[in-house]
XYZ file of C-alpha atoms in Angstrom:
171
model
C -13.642 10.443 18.198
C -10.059 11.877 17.955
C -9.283 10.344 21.675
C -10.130 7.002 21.224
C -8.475 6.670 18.349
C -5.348 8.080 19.440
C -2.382 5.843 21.152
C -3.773 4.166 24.057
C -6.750 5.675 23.823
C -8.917 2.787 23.884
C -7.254 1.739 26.625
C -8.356 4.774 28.793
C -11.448 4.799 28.040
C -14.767 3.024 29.074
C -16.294 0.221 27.391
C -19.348 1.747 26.757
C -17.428 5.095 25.476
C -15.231 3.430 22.945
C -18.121 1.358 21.634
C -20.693 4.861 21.197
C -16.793 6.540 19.425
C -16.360 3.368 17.194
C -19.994 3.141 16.535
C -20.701 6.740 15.675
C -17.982 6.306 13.140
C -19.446 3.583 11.451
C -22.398 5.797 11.030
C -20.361 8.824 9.808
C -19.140 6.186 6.788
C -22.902 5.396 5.947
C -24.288 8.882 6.083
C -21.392 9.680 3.418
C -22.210 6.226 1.393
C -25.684 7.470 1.015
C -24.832 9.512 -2.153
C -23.507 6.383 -3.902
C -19.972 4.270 -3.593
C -17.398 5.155 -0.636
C -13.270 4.354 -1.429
C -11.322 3.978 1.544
C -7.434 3.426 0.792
C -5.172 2.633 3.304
C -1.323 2.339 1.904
C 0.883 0.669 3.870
C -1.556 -0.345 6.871
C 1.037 -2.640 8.311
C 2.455 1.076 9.810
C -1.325 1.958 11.674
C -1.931 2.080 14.957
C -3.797 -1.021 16.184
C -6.802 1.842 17.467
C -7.374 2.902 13.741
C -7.283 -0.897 12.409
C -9.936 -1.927 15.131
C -11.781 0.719 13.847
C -11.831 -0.698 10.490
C -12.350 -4.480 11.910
C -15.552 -2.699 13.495
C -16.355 -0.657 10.015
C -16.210 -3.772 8.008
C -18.181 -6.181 10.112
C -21.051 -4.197 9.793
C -20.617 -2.556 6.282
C -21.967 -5.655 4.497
C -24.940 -3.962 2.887
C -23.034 -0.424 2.248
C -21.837 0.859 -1.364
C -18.367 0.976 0.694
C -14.625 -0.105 -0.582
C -11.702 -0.786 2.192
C -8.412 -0.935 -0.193
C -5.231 -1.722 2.069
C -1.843 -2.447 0.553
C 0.367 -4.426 2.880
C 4.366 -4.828 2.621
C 4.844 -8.703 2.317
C 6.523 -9.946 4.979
C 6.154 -7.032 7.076
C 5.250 -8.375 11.014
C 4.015 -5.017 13.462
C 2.020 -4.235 16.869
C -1.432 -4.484 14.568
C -0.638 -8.222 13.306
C -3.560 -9.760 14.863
C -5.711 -7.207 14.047
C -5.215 -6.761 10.659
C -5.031 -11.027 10.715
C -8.419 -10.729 11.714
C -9.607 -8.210 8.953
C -8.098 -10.890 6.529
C -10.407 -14.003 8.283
C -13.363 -11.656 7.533
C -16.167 -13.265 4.757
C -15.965 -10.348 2.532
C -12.481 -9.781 2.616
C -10.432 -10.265 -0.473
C -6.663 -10.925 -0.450
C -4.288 -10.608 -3.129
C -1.089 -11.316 -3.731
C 0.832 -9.039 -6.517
C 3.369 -10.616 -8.606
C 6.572 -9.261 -9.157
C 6.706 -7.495 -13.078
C 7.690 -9.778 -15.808
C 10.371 -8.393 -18.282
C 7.751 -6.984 -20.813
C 5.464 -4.824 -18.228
C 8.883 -3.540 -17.131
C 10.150 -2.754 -21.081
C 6.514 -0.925 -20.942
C 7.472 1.070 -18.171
C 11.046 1.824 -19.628
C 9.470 2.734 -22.941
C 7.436 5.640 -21.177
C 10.620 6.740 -19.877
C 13.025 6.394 -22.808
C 10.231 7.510 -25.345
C 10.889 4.283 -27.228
C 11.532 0.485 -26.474
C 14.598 0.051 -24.266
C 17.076 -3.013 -25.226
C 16.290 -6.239 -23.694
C 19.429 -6.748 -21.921
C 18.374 -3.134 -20.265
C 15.331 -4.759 -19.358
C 16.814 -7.515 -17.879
C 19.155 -5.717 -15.615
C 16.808 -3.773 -14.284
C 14.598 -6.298 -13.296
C 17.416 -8.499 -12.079
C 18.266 -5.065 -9.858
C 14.596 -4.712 -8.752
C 13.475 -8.251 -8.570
C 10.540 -6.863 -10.353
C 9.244 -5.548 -7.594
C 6.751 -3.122 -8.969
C 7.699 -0.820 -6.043
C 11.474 -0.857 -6.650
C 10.980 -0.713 -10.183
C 8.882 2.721 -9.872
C 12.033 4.186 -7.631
C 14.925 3.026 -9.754
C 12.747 4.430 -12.874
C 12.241 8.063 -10.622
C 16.240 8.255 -10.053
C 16.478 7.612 -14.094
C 14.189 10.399 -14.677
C 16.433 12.634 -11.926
C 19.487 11.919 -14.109
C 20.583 14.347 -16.495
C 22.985 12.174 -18.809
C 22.007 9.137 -20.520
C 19.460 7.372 -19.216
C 20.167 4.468 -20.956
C 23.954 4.126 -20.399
C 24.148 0.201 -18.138
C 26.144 2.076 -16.023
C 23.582 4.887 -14.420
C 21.377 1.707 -14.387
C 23.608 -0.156 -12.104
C 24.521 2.863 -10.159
C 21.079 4.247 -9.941
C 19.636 0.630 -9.283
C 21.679 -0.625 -6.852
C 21.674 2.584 -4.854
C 18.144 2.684 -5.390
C 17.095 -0.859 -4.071
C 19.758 -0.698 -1.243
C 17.949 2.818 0.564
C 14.658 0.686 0.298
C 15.958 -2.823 1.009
């Protein structure tokens, strides 16, 4: 399977060759669904090559009646080579999109309170998702640098610094 799936490997190879790769993979995935529910994750599948997403397009348009999962997180806003394809995984019947919010100040004083080992102060809350946006990715990051930090974690200051440095590498 390994060359058709690799860069241009579809490309390069026959019709009838890519079909018997993609379709031998699809039964791979139901011979290991036949011992109950399958997970598939895919983070951050606006990065794949468009070979591995047509696999999945393939996968899912004939995994209708398997115990099978297909989780993909996708960056808003992110635009690559696999666009279309992965615009076409969205248009198919079974697929389910959604859209995560950004953290509201209490989920956030949650998070801070695991950190701090008691409930932060709410203006701390509200600088750090002011910093983050709430963005439940930044958030995590800016709360890993805290962690990092031996001084006081909950001195504004290493907020700000940590934040802004924080959200800036990622931004």
């Amino acid at each position: 399977a390994l060359p058709a799936l690799e860069p241009g490997g579809m490309d390069d190879t026959t019709p009838s060759n890519t079909y018997a790769v993609l379709h031998g993979l699809h039964w791979l995935t139901a011979g290991l669904t036949a011992d109950g529910m399958l997970v598939l994750t895919v983070d951050d599948v606006q990065w794949c090559d468009e070979n591995s997403l047509r696999w999945l397009a393939f996968l899912l348009r004939r995994a209708e009646e398997l115990p099978l999962l297909v989780l993909m997180t996708q960056r808003s806003g992110s635009t690559g080579p696999a666009a279309e394809v992965l615009g076409e995984i969205a248009e198919m019947p079974l697929c389910r999109t959604v859209d995560l919010t950004a953290l509201d100040e209490p989920a956030v004083a949650t998070l801070l309170t695991g950190l701090l080992g008691h409930p932060p102060e709410d203006s701390y809350t509200a600088r750090l998702v002011r910093l983050t946006g709430g963005n439940p990715f930044l958030v995590d990051r800016v709360l890993g640098k805290l962690r990092e930090h031996d001084g006081d974690r909950e001195d504004p200051q290493v907020l700000e610094e940590h934040g802004r440095a924080t959200v800036a590498a990622y931004d």
